[in-house]
Amino acid sequence: MASGQIEHRLEQAAAACARSGGRLTEIRRQVLRLILASHEPVGAYTLLDRLKPDRANAAPVTVYRALEFLQSHGLIHKVERLNAFIGCVEQGEHPHHDHAVQFLICKRCGTVVEIEDAGIAAAVGRAAAQAGFTPSHATVEIEGLCTNCHSGSLPS
Ligand SMILES: [Zn+2]
Ligand SMILES: [Zn+2]
Protein backbone atom coordinates (compact mmCIF):
# COMPACT_ATOMS: atom_id res chain seq x y z
CA MET A 1 0.00 0.00 0.00
CA ALA A 2 1.31 3.47 -0.88
CA SER A 3 2.26 5.65 2.07
CA GLY A 4 -0.39 8.31 1.31
CA GLN A 5 -3.00 5.57 1.29
CA ILE A 6 -1.68 4.20 4.58
CA GLU A 7 -1.92 7.61 6.25
CA HIS A 8 -5.49 7.90 4.99
CA ARG A 9 -6.34 4.46 6.41
CA LEU A 10 -4.74 5.45 9.74
CA GLU A 11 -6.93 8.54 9.94
CA GLN A 12 -9.99 6.40 9.23
CA ALA A 13 -8.86 3.94 11.88
CA ALA A 14 -8.39 6.70 14.46
CA ALA A 15 -11.90 7.98 13.71
CA ALA A 16 -13.37 4.46 13.95
CA CYS A 17 -11.67 3.94 17.34
CA ALA A 18 -12.95 7.28 18.62
CA ARG A 19 -16.50 6.35 17.56
CA SER A 20 -16.34 3.20 19.67
CA GLY A 21 -14.73 4.92 22.62
CA GLY A 22 -11.15 3.75 22.05
CA ARG A 23 -8.02 5.68 21.29
CA LEU A 24 -5.51 4.92 18.58
CA THR A 25 -2.43 5.70 20.68
CA GLU A 26 0.97 6.20 19.06
CA ILE A 27 2.09 2.59 19.60
CA ARG A 28 -1.20 1.20 18.24
CA ARG A 29 -0.91 3.50 15.24
CA GLN A 30 2.68 2.39 14.64
CA VAL A 31 1.73 -1.29 14.76
CA LEU A 32 -1.22 -0.74 12.41
CA ARG A 33 1.02 1.24 10.02
CA LEU A 34 3.52 -1.63 9.90
CA ILE A 35 0.74 -4.14 9.19
CA LEU A 36 -0.76 -2.01 6.42
CA ALA A 37 2.67 -1.34 4.89
CA SER A 38 3.49 -5.04 4.68
CA HIS A 39 2.69 -6.95 1.50
CA GLU A 40 1.89 -10.06 3.45
CA PRO A 41 0.58 -10.81 6.94
CA VAL A 42 3.11 -10.06 9.66
CA GLY A 43 3.81 -11.95 12.86
CA ALA A 44 4.17 -10.35 16.30
CA TYR A 45 7.93 -10.85 16.46
CA THR A 46 8.49 -9.36 13.03
CA LEU A 47 6.46 -6.35 14.18
CA LEU A 48 8.60 -6.12 17.28
CA ASP A 49 11.78 -6.12 15.14
CA ARG A 50 10.37 -3.41 12.90
CA LEU A 51 9.41 -1.28 15.90
CA LYS A 52 12.89 -1.46 17.44
CA PRO A 53 14.46 1.38 15.46
CA ASP A 54 11.78 3.73 16.87
CA ARG A 55 11.18 2.04 20.17
CA ALA A 56 14.27 0.35 21.45
CA ASN A 57 12.52 -0.73 24.64
CA ALA A 58 9.44 -2.26 23.01
CA ALA A 59 8.65 -5.65 24.57
CA PRO A 60 6.56 -8.50 23.14
CA VAL A 61 3.77 -7.58 25.55
CA THR A 62 3.70 -4.05 24.08
CA VAL A 63 3.06 -5.53 20.65
CA TYR A 64 0.53 -8.09 21.88
CA ARG A 65 -1.49 -5.42 23.68
CA ALA A 66 -1.57 -3.22 20.59
CA LEU A 67 -2.59 -6.20 18.43
CA GLU A 68 -5.36 -7.10 20.85
CA PHE A 69 -6.71 -3.56 20.72
CA LEU A 70 -6.57 -3.41 16.92
CA GLN A 71 -8.30 -6.79 16.65
CA SER A 72 -11.07 -5.88 19.07
CA HIS A 73 -11.71 -2.69 17.10
CA GLY A 74 -12.07 -4.57 13.84
CA LEU A 75 -8.97 -3.03 12.28
CA ILE A 76 -6.95 -6.21 11.80
CA HIS A 77 -7.47 -9.96 11.61
CA LYS A 78 -5.27 -12.80 12.68
CA VAL A 79 -4.57 -15.40 10.02
CA GLU A 80 -4.29 -18.44 12.30
CA ARG A 81 -2.60 -20.68 9.78
CA LEU A 82 0.24 -18.20 9.45
CA ASN A 83 0.09 -16.88 13.01
CA ALA A 84 0.24 -13.42 11.49
CA PHE A 85 -1.84 -10.29 11.18
CA ILE A 86 -3.46 -8.52 8.26
CA GLY A 87 -5.39 -5.24 7.98
CA CYS A 88 -9.17 -5.69 7.75
CA VAL A 89 -10.63 -4.44 4.48
CA GLU A 90 -13.53 -2.96 6.42
CA GLN A 91 -11.29 -0.90 8.70
CA GLY A 92 -13.23 -0.72 11.92
CA GLU A 93 -16.68 -0.63 10.40
CA HIS A 94 -17.75 -3.37 12.80
CA PRO A 95 -15.99 -2.76 16.11
CA HIS A 96 -16.37 -5.49 18.74
CA HIS A 97 -17.90 -7.70 16.12
CA ASP A 98 -15.67 -10.14 14.38
CA HIS A 99 -17.30 -10.28 10.97
CA ALA A 100 -17.35 -13.58 9.12
CA VAL A 101 -14.26 -13.68 7.00
CA GLN A 102 -12.49 -15.94 4.55
CA PHE A 103 -8.84 -15.73 3.65
CA LEU A 104 -7.30 -16.82 0.37
CA ILE A 105 -3.69 -17.68 1.16
CA CYS A 106 -1.21 -18.06 -1.70
CA LYS A 107 1.25 -20.86 -0.92
CA ARG A 108 3.82 -19.51 -3.34
CA CYS A 109 4.07 -15.74 -2.80
CA GLY A 110 2.43 -15.47 0.61
CA THR A 111 -0.22 -12.99 -0.49
CA VAL A 112 -3.38 -13.15 1.59
CA VAL A 113 -6.67 -11.75 0.35
CA GLU A 114 -9.65 -11.20 2.60
CA ILE A 115 -13.04 -11.98 1.12
CA GLU A 116 -16.40 -11.76 2.78
CA ASP A 117 -18.86 -14.16 1.23
CA ALA A 118 -22.23 -14.17 2.95
CA GLY A 119 -23.04 -17.53 1.32
CA ILE A 120 -20.05 -19.25 2.94
CA ALA A 121 -20.81 -17.67 6.31
CA ALA A 122 -24.44 -18.83 6.11
CA ALA A 123 -23.41 -22.36 5.07
CA VAL A 124 -21.01 -22.62 8.02
CA GLY A 125 -23.77 -21.42 10.36
CA ARG A 126 -26.26 -23.95 8.97
CA ALA A 127 -23.83 -26.86 9.15
CA ALA A 128 -22.92 -25.95 12.72
CA ALA A 129 -26.59 -25.64 13.74
CA GLN A 130 -27.30 -29.11 12.31
CA ALA A 131 -24.66 -30.45 14.66
CA GLY A 132 -26.27 -28.56 17.54
CA PHE A 133 -23.37 -26.17 17.69
CA THR A 134 -23.54 -22.40 18.14
CA PRO A 135 -20.54 -20.78 16.48
CA SER A 136 -19.28 -17.48 17.89
CA HIS A 137 -16.50 -16.92 15.39
CA ALA A 138 -15.81 -18.46 12.00
CA THR A 139 -12.77 -17.85 9.89
CA VAL A 140 -12.22 -19.95 6.80
CA GLU A 141 -8.66 -20.12 5.53
CA ILE A 142 -8.17 -21.41 2.02
CA GLU A 143 -4.73 -22.29 0.70
CA GLY A 144 -3.84 -22.29 -2.98
CA LEU A 145 -2.34 -20.15 -5.72
CA CYS A 146 -3.18 -16.51 -6.45
CA THR A 147 -3.86 -15.29 -9.99
CA ASN A 148 -0.26 -14.12 -10.47
CA CYS A 149 1.30 -17.34 -9.28
CA HIS A 150 -1.22 -19.52 -11.07
CA SER A 151 -0.76 -17.91 -14.47
CA GLY A 152 3.01 -17.84 -14.05
CA SER A 153 3.30 -21.47 -12.99
CA LEU A 154 4.77 -24.13 -15.23
CA PRO A 155 3.00 -27.43 -15.58
CA SER A 156 4.67 -29.88 -13.23
ZN1 LIG B 1 -12.23 -7.94 7.86
ZN1 LIG C 1 0.83 -15.91 -5.27
Tab-separated table of N, CA and C and ligand atoms in Angstrom:
chain	number	residue	atom	x	y	z
A	1	MET	N	0.844	-1.197	0.000
A	1	MET	CA	0.000	0.000	0.000
A	1	MET	C	0.880	1.249	0.000
A	2	ALA	N	0.531	2.234	-0.808
A	2	ALA	CA	1.311	3.467	-0.885
A	2	ALA	C	1.195	4.239	0.428
A	3	SER	N	2.234	5.032	0.748
A	3	SER	CA	2.262	5.653	2.071
A	3	SER	C	1.129	6.661	2.262
A	4	GLY	N	0.732	7.379	1.194
A	4	GLY	CA	-0.394	8.305	1.312
A	4	GLY	C	-1.669	7.571	1.676
A	5	GLN	N	-1.832	6.419	1.042
A	5	GLN	CA	-3.000	5.572	1.288
A	5	GLN	C	-2.987	5.058	2.736
A	6	ILE	N	-1.804	4.700	3.203
A	6	ILE	CA	-1.681	4.198	4.579
A	6	ILE	C	-2.084	5.290	5.567
A	7	GLU	N	-1.584	6.514	5.336
A	7	GLU	CA	-1.921	7.612	6.250
A	7	GLU	C	-3.433	7.842	6.265
A	8	HIS	N	-4.035	7.738	5.082
A	8	HIS	CA	-5.486	7.905	4.990
A	8	HIS	C	-6.200	6.829	5.808
A	9	ARG	N	-5.738	5.566	5.666
A	9	ARG	CA	-6.339	4.463	6.413
A	9	ARG	C	-6.156	4.664	7.925
A	10	LEU	N	-4.997	5.223	8.316
A	10	LEU	CA	-4.739	5.445	9.741
A	10	LEU	C	-5.692	6.490	10.301
A	11	GLU	N	-5.976	7.515	9.498
A	11	GLU	CA	-6.932	8.535	9.944
A	11	GLU	C	-8.320	7.925	10.107
A	12	GLN	N	-8.695	7.096	9.137
A	12	GLN	CA	-9.989	6.401	9.225
A	12	GLN	C	-10.037	5.527	10.473
A	13	ALA	N	-8.930	4.835	10.728
A	13	ALA	CA	-8.857	3.939	11.881
A	13	ALA	C	-9.002	4.730	13.177
A	14	ALA	N	-8.315	5.870	13.256
A	14	ALA	CA	-8.391	6.702	14.459
A	14	ALA	C	-9.829	7.156	14.694
A	15	ALA	N	-10.517	7.529	13.592
A	15	ALA	CA	-11.901	7.980	13.709
A	15	ALA	C	-12.802	6.829	14.154
A	16	ALA	N	-12.564	5.628	13.584
A	16	ALA	CA	-13.372	4.456	13.949
A	16	ALA	C	-13.182	4.123	15.433
A	17	CYS	N	-11.945	4.214	15.921
A	17	CYS	CA	-11.668	3.943	17.342
A	17	CYS	C	-12.406	4.953	18.218
A	18	ALA	N	-12.320	6.213	17.838
A	18	ALA	CA	-12.954	7.277	18.619
A	18	ALA	C	-14.465	7.040	18.699
A	19	ARG	N	-15.049	6.600	17.579
A	19	ARG	CA	-16.495	6.346	17.562
A	19	ARG	C	-16.882	5.263	18.553
A	20	SER	N	-15.992	4.275	18.748
A	20	SER	CA	-16.344	3.198	19.672
A	20	SER	C	-15.676	3.380	21.032
A	21	GLY	N	-15.243	4.592	21.298
A	21	GLY	CA	-14.735	4.917	22.624
A	21	GLY	C	-13.310	4.475	22.908
A	22	GLY	N	-12.548	4.135	21.853
A	22	GLY	CA	-11.149	3.754	22.054
A	22	GLY	C	-10.235	4.859	21.560
A	23	ARG	N	-8.953	4.667	21.769
A	23	ARG	CA	-8.020	5.683	21.292
A	23	ARG	C	-6.869	5.005	20.563
A	24	LEU	N	-6.618	5.458	19.355
A	24	LEU	CA	-5.505	4.917	18.585
A	24	LEU	C	-4.235	5.628	19.058
A	25	THR	N	-3.637	5.088	20.115
A	25	THR	CA	-2.432	5.699	20.679
A	25	THR	C	-1.279	5.566	19.688
A	26	GLU	N	-0.167	6.196	19.986
A	26	GLU	CA	0.969	6.204	19.062
A	26	GLU	C	1.470	4.774	18.775
A	27	ILE	N	1.576	3.954	19.814
A	27	ILE	CA	2.087	2.591	19.600
A	27	ILE	C	1.106	1.767	18.758
A	28	ARG	N	-0.189	1.933	19.019
A	28	ARG	CA	-1.203	1.202	18.243
A	28	ARG	C	-1.163	1.644	16.786
A	29	ARG	N	-0.997	2.950	16.586
A	29	ARG	CA	-0.910	3.502	15.240
A	29	ARG	C	0.328	2.967	14.514
A	30	GLN	N	1.438	2.892	15.253
A	30	GLN	CA	2.679	2.394	14.642
A	30	GLN	C	2.529	0.936	14.200
A	31	VAL	N	1.913	0.131	15.080
A	31	VAL	CA	1.733	-1.286	14.760
A	31	VAL	C	0.806	-1.435	13.552
A	32	LEU	N	-0.282	-0.676	13.538
A	32	LEU	CA	-1.219	-0.738	12.410
A	32	LEU	C	-0.525	-0.291	11.121
A	33	ARG	N	0.314	0.753	11.206
A	33	ARG	CA	1.018	1.236	10.021
A	33	ARG	C	1.919	0.136	9.452
A	34	LEU	N	2.622	-0.561	10.352
A	34	LEU	CA	3.519	-1.634	9.903
A	34	LEU	C	2.735	-2.767	9.233
A	35	ILE	N	1.560	-3.072	9.769
A	35	ILE	CA	0.740	-4.142	9.192
A	35	ILE	C	0.235	-3.719	7.814
A	36	LEU	N	-0.227	-2.481	7.703
A	36	LEU	CA	-0.756	-2.006	6.420
A	36	LEU	C	0.353	-1.871	5.371
A	37	ALA	N	1.556	-1.550	5.825
A	37	ALA	CA	2.667	-1.341	4.895
A	37	ALA	C	3.228	-2.661	4.371
A	38	SER	N	2.939	-3.749	5.073
A	38	SER	CA	3.492	-5.038	4.676
A	38	SER	C	2.687	-5.653	3.533
A	39	HIS	N	3.381	-6.336	2.636
A	39	HIS	CA	2.694	-6.946	1.499
A	39	HIS	C	2.086	-8.288	1.866
A	40	GLU	N	2.488	-8.817	3.005
A	40	GLU	CA	1.886	-10.060	3.446
A	40	GLU	C	1.646	-9.978	4.949
A	41	PRO	N	0.857	-10.891	5.500
A	41	PRO	CA	0.583	-10.813	6.940
A	41	PRO	C	1.884	-10.851	7.741
A	42	VAL	N	1.894	-10.130	8.846
A	42	VAL	CA	3.109	-10.064	9.665
A	42	VAL	C	2.872	-10.645	11.050
A	43	GLY	N	3.877	-11.361	11.535
A	43	GLY	CA	3.812	-11.950	12.864
A	43	GLY	C	4.240	-10.951	13.935
A	44	ALA	N	3.895	-11.267	15.189
A	44	ALA	CA	4.171	-10.353	16.299
A	44	ALA	C	5.669	-10.059	16.447
A	45	TYR	N	6.507	-11.080	16.247
A	45	TYR	CA	7.934	-10.847	16.462
A	45	TYR	C	8.573	-10.044	15.333
A	46	THR	N	8.020	-10.188	14.143
A	46	THR	CA	8.491	-9.359	13.029
A	46	THR	C	8.110	-7.909	13.310
A	47	LEU	N	6.895	-7.714	13.834
A	47	LEU	CA	6.457	-6.355	14.179
A	47	LEU	C	7.377	-5.767	15.235
A	48	LEU	N	7.716	-6.588	16.206
A	48	LEU	CA	8.603	-6.124	17.280
A	48	LEU	C	9.948	-5.671	16.693
A	49	ASP	N	10.510	-6.478	15.783
A	49	ASP	CA	11.784	-6.116	15.141
A	49	ASP	C	11.672	-4.800	14.397
A	50	ARG	N	10.532	-4.622	13.713
A	50	ARG	CA	10.372	-3.407	12.903
A	50	ARG	C	10.099	-2.178	13.764
A	51	LEU	N	9.655	-2.404	14.993
A	51	LEU	CA	9.412	-1.281	15.902
A	51	LEU	C	10.702	-0.812	16.569
A	52	LYS	N	11.669	-1.734	16.669
A	52	LYS	CA	12.888	-1.460	17.441
A	52	LYS	C	13.608	-0.165	17.066
A	53	PRO	N	13.751	0.124	15.777
A	53	PRO	CA	14.465	1.380	15.457
A	53	PRO	C	13.820	2.609	16.118
A	54	ASP	N	12.486	2.609	16.247
A	54	ASP	CA	11.777	3.733	16.865
A	54	ASP	C	11.615	3.565	18.361
A	55	ARG	N	11.463	2.325	18.768
A	55	ARG	CA	11.178	2.039	20.166
A	55	ARG	C	12.089	0.930	20.657
A	56	ALA	N	13.263	1.328	21.053
A	56	ALA	CA	14.273	0.351	21.453
A	56	ALA	C	13.803	-0.515	22.614
A	57	ASN	N	12.931	0.032	23.456
A	57	ASN	CA	12.521	-0.733	24.637
A	57	ASN	C	11.179	-1.454	24.466
A	58	ALA	N	10.704	-1.553	23.231
A	58	ALA	CA	9.441	-2.259	23.007
A	58	ALA	C	9.606	-3.732	23.400
A	59	ALA	N	8.624	-4.258	24.126
A	59	ALA	CA	8.654	-5.651	24.565
A	59	ALA	C	7.539	-6.397	23.845
A	60	PRO	N	7.634	-7.753	23.805
A	60	PRO	CA	6.556	-8.500	23.144
A	60	PRO	C	5.177	-8.119	23.665
A	61	VAL	N	5.076	-7.903	24.981
A	61	VAL	CA	3.767	-7.583	25.547
A	61	VAL	C	3.213	-6.265	24.988
A	62	THR	N	4.123	-5.326	24.681
A	62	THR	CA	3.704	-4.054	24.075
A	62	THR	C	2.988	-4.332	22.756
A	63	VAL	N	3.612	-5.204	21.961
A	63	VAL	CA	3.065	-5.533	20.652
A	63	VAL	C	1.758	-6.307	20.804
A	64	TYR	N	1.743	-7.291	21.700
A	64	TYR	CA	0.529	-8.088	21.885
A	64	TYR	C	-0.655	-7.238	22.337
A	65	ARG	N	-0.392	-6.284	23.215
A	65	ARG	CA	-1.488	-5.419	23.681
A	65	ARG	C	-2.033	-4.575	22.539
A	66	ALA	N	-1.130	-4.042	21.726
A	66	ALA	CA	-1.566	-3.218	20.589
A	66	ALA	C	-2.367	-4.076	19.605
A	67	LEU	N	-1.897	-5.316	19.361
A	67	LEU	CA	-2.587	-6.202	18.428
A	67	LEU	C	-3.987	-6.538	18.935
A	68	GLU	N	-4.071	-6.782	20.233
A	68	GLU	CA	-5.363	-7.101	20.850
A	68	GLU	C	-6.355	-5.945	20.656
A	69	PHE	N	-5.862	-4.743	20.890
A	69	PHE	CA	-6.708	-3.559	20.718
A	69	PHE	C	-7.172	-3.447	19.268
A	70	LEU	N	-6.242	-3.567	18.335
A	70	LEU	CA	-6.571	-3.409	16.915
A	70	LEU	C	-7.565	-4.478	16.463
A	71	GLN	N	-7.385	-5.701	16.993
A	71	GLN	CA	-8.304	-6.791	16.653
A	71	GLN	C	-9.698	-6.509	17.200
A	72	SER	N	-9.759	-6.069	18.453
A	72	SER	CA	-11.075	-5.875	19.067
A	72	SER	C	-11.795	-4.675	18.449
A	73	HIS	N	-11.056	-3.808	17.771
A	73	HIS	CA	-11.708	-2.689	17.102
A	73	HIS	C	-11.927	-2.945	15.617
A	74	GLY	N	-11.762	-4.192	15.219
A	74	GLY	CA	-12.074	-4.565	13.843
A	74	GLY	C	-11.128	-3.974	12.810
A	75	LEU	N	-9.903	-3.641	13.223
A	75	LEU	CA	-8.968	-3.028	12.282
A	75	LEU	C	-8.034	-4.054	11.644
A	76	ILE	N	-7.813	-5.154	12.342
A	76	ILE	CA	-6.947	-6.210	11.803
A	76	ILE	C	-7.574	-7.569	12.080
A	77	HIS	N	-7.086	-8.576	11.358
A	77	HIS	CA	-7.468	-9.959	11.610
A	77	HIS	C	-6.205	-10.761	11.848
A	78	LYS	N	-6.371	-11.872	12.562
A	78	LYS	CA	-5.266	-12.804	12.685
A	78	LYS	C	-5.503	-13.935	11.692
A	79	VAL	N	-4.496	-14.237	10.901
A	79	VAL	CA	-4.571	-15.403	10.023
A	79	VAL	C	-3.925	-16.542	10.819
A	80	GLU	N	-4.778	-17.414	11.369
A	80	GLU	CA	-4.287	-18.437	12.304
A	80	GLU	C	-3.233	-19.345	11.676
A	81	ARG	N	-3.500	-19.748	10.453
A	81	ARG	CA	-2.596	-20.683	9.777
A	81	ARG	C	-1.172	-20.138	9.692
A	82	LEU	N	-1.069	-18.830	9.591
A	82	LEU	CA	0.243	-18.196	9.449
A	82	LEU	C	0.702	-17.554	10.756
A	83	ASN	N	-0.185	-17.551	11.749
A	83	ASN	CA	0.088	-16.885	13.012
A	83	ASN	C	0.576	-15.448	12.754
A	84	ALA	N	-0.172	-14.760	11.905
A	84	ALA	CA	0.241	-13.418	11.485
A	84	ALA	C	-0.998	-12.541	11.310
A	85	PHE	N	-0.739	-11.252	11.181
A	85	PHE	CA	-1.837	-10.285	11.179
A	85	PHE	C	-1.936	-9.533	9.857
A	86	ILE	N	-3.185	-9.190	9.527
A	86	ILE	CA	-3.463	-8.520	8.256
A	86	ILE	C	-4.494	-7.427	8.536
A	87	GLY	N	-4.414	-6.310	7.796
A	87	GLY	CA	-5.391	-5.236	7.984
A	87	GLY	C	-6.756	-5.688	7.482
A	88	CYS	N	-7.830	-5.325	8.195
A	88	CYS	CA	-9.175	-5.687	7.748
A	88	CYS	C	-9.596	-4.732	6.646
A	89	VAL	N	-10.194	-5.295	5.583
A	89	VAL	CA	-10.627	-4.435	4.479
A	89	VAL	C	-11.739	-3.480	4.906
A	90	GLU	N	-12.421	-3.822	5.977
A	90	GLU	CA	-13.527	-2.955	6.416
A	90	GLU	C	-13.088	-1.865	7.379
A	91	GLN	N	-11.858	-1.962	7.867
A	91	GLN	CA	-11.292	-0.898	8.695
A	91	GLN	C	-12.203	-0.346	9.786
A	92	GLY	N	-12.534	-1.208	10.737
A	92	GLY	CA	-13.225	-0.716	11.922
A	92	GLY	C	-14.697	-0.422	11.740
A	93	GLU	N	-15.254	-0.868	10.622
A	93	GLU	CA	-16.678	-0.629	10.400
A	93	GLU	C	-17.531	-1.410	11.403
A	94	HIS	N	-17.007	-2.528	11.857
A	94	HIS	CA	-17.750	-3.368	12.800
A	94	HIS	C	-16.959	-3.595	14.083
A	95	PRO	N	-16.766	-2.560	14.886
A	95	PRO	CA	-15.992	-2.756	16.109
A	95	PRO	C	-16.688	-3.742	17.040
A	96	HIS	N	-15.880	-4.505	17.766
A	96	HIS	CA	-16.366	-5.487	18.742
A	96	HIS	C	-17.229	-6.556	18.089
A	97	HIS	N	-17.127	-6.671	16.803
A	97	HIS	CA	-17.903	-7.695	16.125
A	97	HIS	C	-16.986	-8.279	15.070
A	98	ASP	N	-16.578	-9.498	15.301
A	98	ASP	CA	-15.670	-10.138	14.384
A	98	ASP	C	-16.476	-10.629	13.189
A	99	HIS	N	-16.470	-9.887	12.110
A	99	HIS	CA	-17.303	-10.282	10.970
A	99	HIS	C	-16.788	-11.579	10.353
A	100	ALA	N	-17.722	-12.312	9.741
A	100	ALA	CA	-17.347	-13.577	9.123
A	100	ALA	C	-16.377	-13.279	7.989
A	101	VAL	N	-15.290	-14.004	7.955
A	101	VAL	CA	-14.257	-13.675	7.001
A	101	VAL	C	-13.641	-14.947	6.433
A	102	GLN	N	-13.230	-14.842	5.174
A	102	GLN	CA	-12.494	-15.939	4.554
A	102	GLN	C	-11.190	-15.373	4.008
A	103	PHE	N	-10.139	-16.149	4.173
A	103	PHE	CA	-8.844	-15.725	3.650
A	103	PHE	C	-8.396	-16.648	2.534
A	104	LEU	N	-7.904	-16.057	1.454
A	104	LEU	CA	-7.299	-16.821	0.372
A	104	LEU	C	-5.790	-16.659	0.537
A	105	ILE	N	-5.125	-17.737	0.849
A	105	ILE	CA	-3.693	-17.678	1.162
A	105	ILE	C	-2.890	-18.298	0.026
A	106	CYS	N	-2.032	-17.509	-0.621
A	106	CYS	CA	-1.212	-18.062	-1.704
A	106	CYS	C	0.000	-18.770	-1.113
A	107	LYS	N	0.152	-20.058	-1.467
A	107	LYS	CA	1.246	-20.861	-0.920
A	107	LYS	C	2.586	-20.453	-1.499
A	108	ARG	N	2.550	-19.827	-2.694
A	108	ARG	CA	3.823	-19.515	-3.337
A	108	ARG	C	4.356	-18.143	-2.937
A	109	CYS	N	3.536	-17.087	-3.061
A	109	CYS	CA	4.067	-15.737	-2.805
A	109	CYS	C	3.665	-15.193	-1.434
A	110	GLY	N	2.780	-15.906	-0.738
A	110	GLY	CA	2.428	-15.470	0.613
A	110	GLY	C	1.364	-14.394	0.675
A	111	THR	N	0.841	-13.991	-0.479
A	111	THR	CA	-0.224	-12.991	-0.488
A	111	THR	C	-1.472	-13.552	0.180
A	112	VAL	N	-2.126	-12.733	0.974
A	112	VAL	CA	-3.382	-13.146	1.586
A	112	VAL	C	-4.455	-12.133	1.218
A	113	VAL	N	-5.567	-12.621	0.711
A	113	VAL	CA	-6.672	-11.748	0.351
A	113	VAL	C	-7.859	-12.061	1.240
A	114	GLU	N	-8.461	-11.017	1.763
A	114	GLU	CA	-9.648	-11.196	2.601
A	114	GLU	C	-10.884	-11.096	1.721
A	115	ILE	N	-11.757	-12.076	1.819
A	115	ILE	CA	-13.037	-11.978	1.121
A	115	ILE	C	-14.136	-12.125	2.169
A	116	GLU	N	-15.306	-11.649	1.841
A	116	GLU	CA	-16.404	-11.765	2.783
A	116	GLU	C	-17.601	-12.249	1.993
A	117	ASP	N	-17.790	-13.566	2.016
A	117	ASP	CA	-18.860	-14.164	1.229
A	117	ASP	C	-19.979	-14.593	2.172
A	118	ALA	N	-21.114	-13.898	2.049
A	118	ALA	CA	-22.227	-14.172	2.955
A	118	ALA	C	-22.719	-15.607	2.795
A	119	GLY	N	-22.614	-16.157	1.578
A	119	GLY	CA	-23.044	-17.532	1.323
A	119	GLY	C	-22.236	-18.538	2.133
A	120	ILE	N	-20.913	-18.337	2.171
A	120	ILE	CA	-20.052	-19.246	2.938
A	120	ILE	C	-20.382	-19.138	4.419
A	121	ALA	N	-20.520	-17.894	4.898
A	121	ALA	CA	-20.814	-17.672	6.310
A	121	ALA	C	-22.131	-18.351	6.691
A	122	ALA	N	-23.145	-18.232	5.823
A	122	ALA	CA	-24.437	-18.829	6.113
A	122	ALA	C	-24.336	-20.361	6.118
A	123	ALA	N	-23.571	-20.910	5.150
A	123	ALA	CA	-23.413	-22.364	5.069
A	123	ALA	C	-22.727	-22.906	6.317
A	124	VAL	N	-21.713	-22.196	6.802
A	124	VAL	CA	-21.006	-22.624	8.020
A	124	VAL	C	-21.982	-22.605	9.201
A	125	GLY	N	-22.779	-21.538	9.280
A	125	GLY	CA	-23.766	-21.423	10.356
A	125	GLY	C	-24.775	-22.558	10.321
A	126	ARG	N	-25.271	-22.872	9.118
A	126	ARG	CA	-26.256	-23.954	8.973
A	126	ARG	C	-25.670	-25.292	9.367
A	127	ALA	N	-24.465	-25.580	8.856
A	127	ALA	CA	-23.826	-26.861	9.148
A	127	ALA	C	-23.580	-27.007	10.647
A	128	ALA	N	-23.174	-25.918	11.281
A	128	ALA	CA	-22.920	-25.954	12.721
A	128	ALA	C	-24.223	-26.197	13.478
A	129	ALA	N	-25.293	-25.494	13.062
A	129	ALA	CA	-26.590	-25.636	13.735
A	129	ALA	C	-27.097	-27.070	13.634
A	130	GLN	N	-26.877	-27.710	12.480
A	130	GLN	CA	-27.302	-29.107	12.308
A	130	GLN	C	-26.607	-30.023	13.300
A	131	ALA	N	-25.402	-29.652	13.683
A	131	ALA	CA	-24.659	-30.452	14.660
A	131	ALA	C	-24.939	-29.964	16.076
A	132	GLY	N	-25.911	-29.058	16.216
A	132	GLY	CA	-26.269	-28.557	17.537
A	132	GLY	C	-25.227	-27.625	18.116
A	133	PHE	N	-24.469	-27.009	17.238
A	133	PHE	CA	-23.365	-26.174	17.687
A	133	PHE	C	-23.653	-24.705	17.388
A	134	THR	N	-23.339	-23.833	18.348
A	134	THR	CA	-23.541	-22.403	18.136
A	134	THR	C	-22.188	-21.727	17.935
A	135	PRO	N	-21.857	-21.392	16.705
A	135	PRO	CA	-20.544	-20.778	16.476
A	135	PRO	C	-20.510	-19.316	16.923
A	136	SER	N	-19.398	-18.889	17.507
A	136	SER	CA	-19.278	-17.484	17.893
A	136	SER	C	-18.324	-16.770	16.943
A	137	HIS	N	-17.528	-17.528	16.230
A	137	HIS	CA	-16.503	-16.920	15.394
A	137	HIS	C	-16.136	-17.936	14.311
A	138	ALA	N	-16.150	-17.529	13.069
A	138	ALA	CA	-15.806	-18.461	11.999
A	138	ALA	C	-14.899	-17.815	10.977
A	139	THR	N	-13.696	-18.316	10.895
A	139	THR	CA	-12.767	-17.847	9.888
A	139	THR	C	-12.419	-19.033	9.007
A	140	VAL	N	-12.564	-18.876	7.720
A	140	VAL	CA	-12.223	-19.950	6.803
A	140	VAL	C	-10.935	-19.560	6.093
A	141	GLU	N	-9.941	-20.420	6.165
A	141	GLU	CA	-8.657	-20.123	5.533
A	141	GLU	C	-8.441	-21.109	4.399
A	142	ILE	N	-8.272	-20.585	3.216
A	142	ILE	CA	-8.172	-21.408	2.021
A	142	ILE	C	-6.795	-21.240	1.400
A	143	GLU	N	-6.075	-22.348	1.271
A	143	GLU	CA	-4.732	-22.286	0.697
A	143	GLU	C	-4.754	-22.631	-0.782
A	144	GLY	N	-3.914	-21.988	-1.545
A	144	GLY	CA	-3.845	-22.293	-2.977
A	144	GLY	C	-2.900	-21.345	-3.678
A	145	LEU	N	-3.191	-21.050	-4.943
A	145	LEU	CA	-2.339	-20.150	-5.717
A	145	LEU	C	-3.124	-18.926	-6.142
A	146	CYS	N	-2.518	-17.740	-6.010
A	146	CYS	CA	-3.180	-16.511	-6.445
A	146	CYS	C	-3.119	-16.407	-7.976
A	147	THR	N	-3.815	-15.440	-8.532
A	147	THR	CA	-3.861	-15.288	-9.995
A	147	THR	C	-2.453	-15.177	-10.580
A	148	ASN	N	-1.624	-14.322	-9.969
A	148	ASN	CA	-0.263	-14.117	-10.470
A	148	ASN	C	0.532	-15.405	-10.502
A	149	CYS	N	0.500	-16.128	-9.394
A	149	CYS	CA	1.303	-17.342	-9.283
A	149	CYS	C	0.719	-18.447	-10.147
A	150	HIS	N	-0.581	-18.473	-10.276
A	150	HIS	CA	-1.222	-19.523	-11.066
A	150	HIS	C	-0.886	-19.360	-12.536
A	151	SER	N	-1.000	-18.120	-13.038
A	151	SER	CA	-0.764	-17.911	-14.469
A	151	SER	C	0.720	-18.029	-14.795
A	152	GLY	N	1.576	-17.772	-13.800
A	152	GLY	CA	3.009	-17.841	-14.053
A	152	GLY	C	3.596	-19.232	-13.823
A	153	SER	N	2.758	-20.167	-13.384
A	153	SER	CA	3.304	-21.466	-12.994
A	153	SER	C	3.479	-22.386	-14.197
A	154	LEU	N	4.518	-23.172	-14.160
A	154	LEU	CA	4.766	-24.129	-15.228
A	154	LEU	C	4.069	-25.429	-14.879
A	155	PRO	N	3.614	-26.149	-15.888
A	155	PRO	CA	3.004	-27.433	-15.579
A	155	PRO	C	4.043	-28.362	-14.948
A	156	SER	N	3.684	-29.043	-13.907
A	156	SER	CA	4.672	-29.879	-13.233
A	156	SER	C	4.470	-31.350	-13.563
B	1	ZN	ZN	-12.234	-7.937	7.863
B	2	ZN	ZN	0.828	-15.909	-5.274
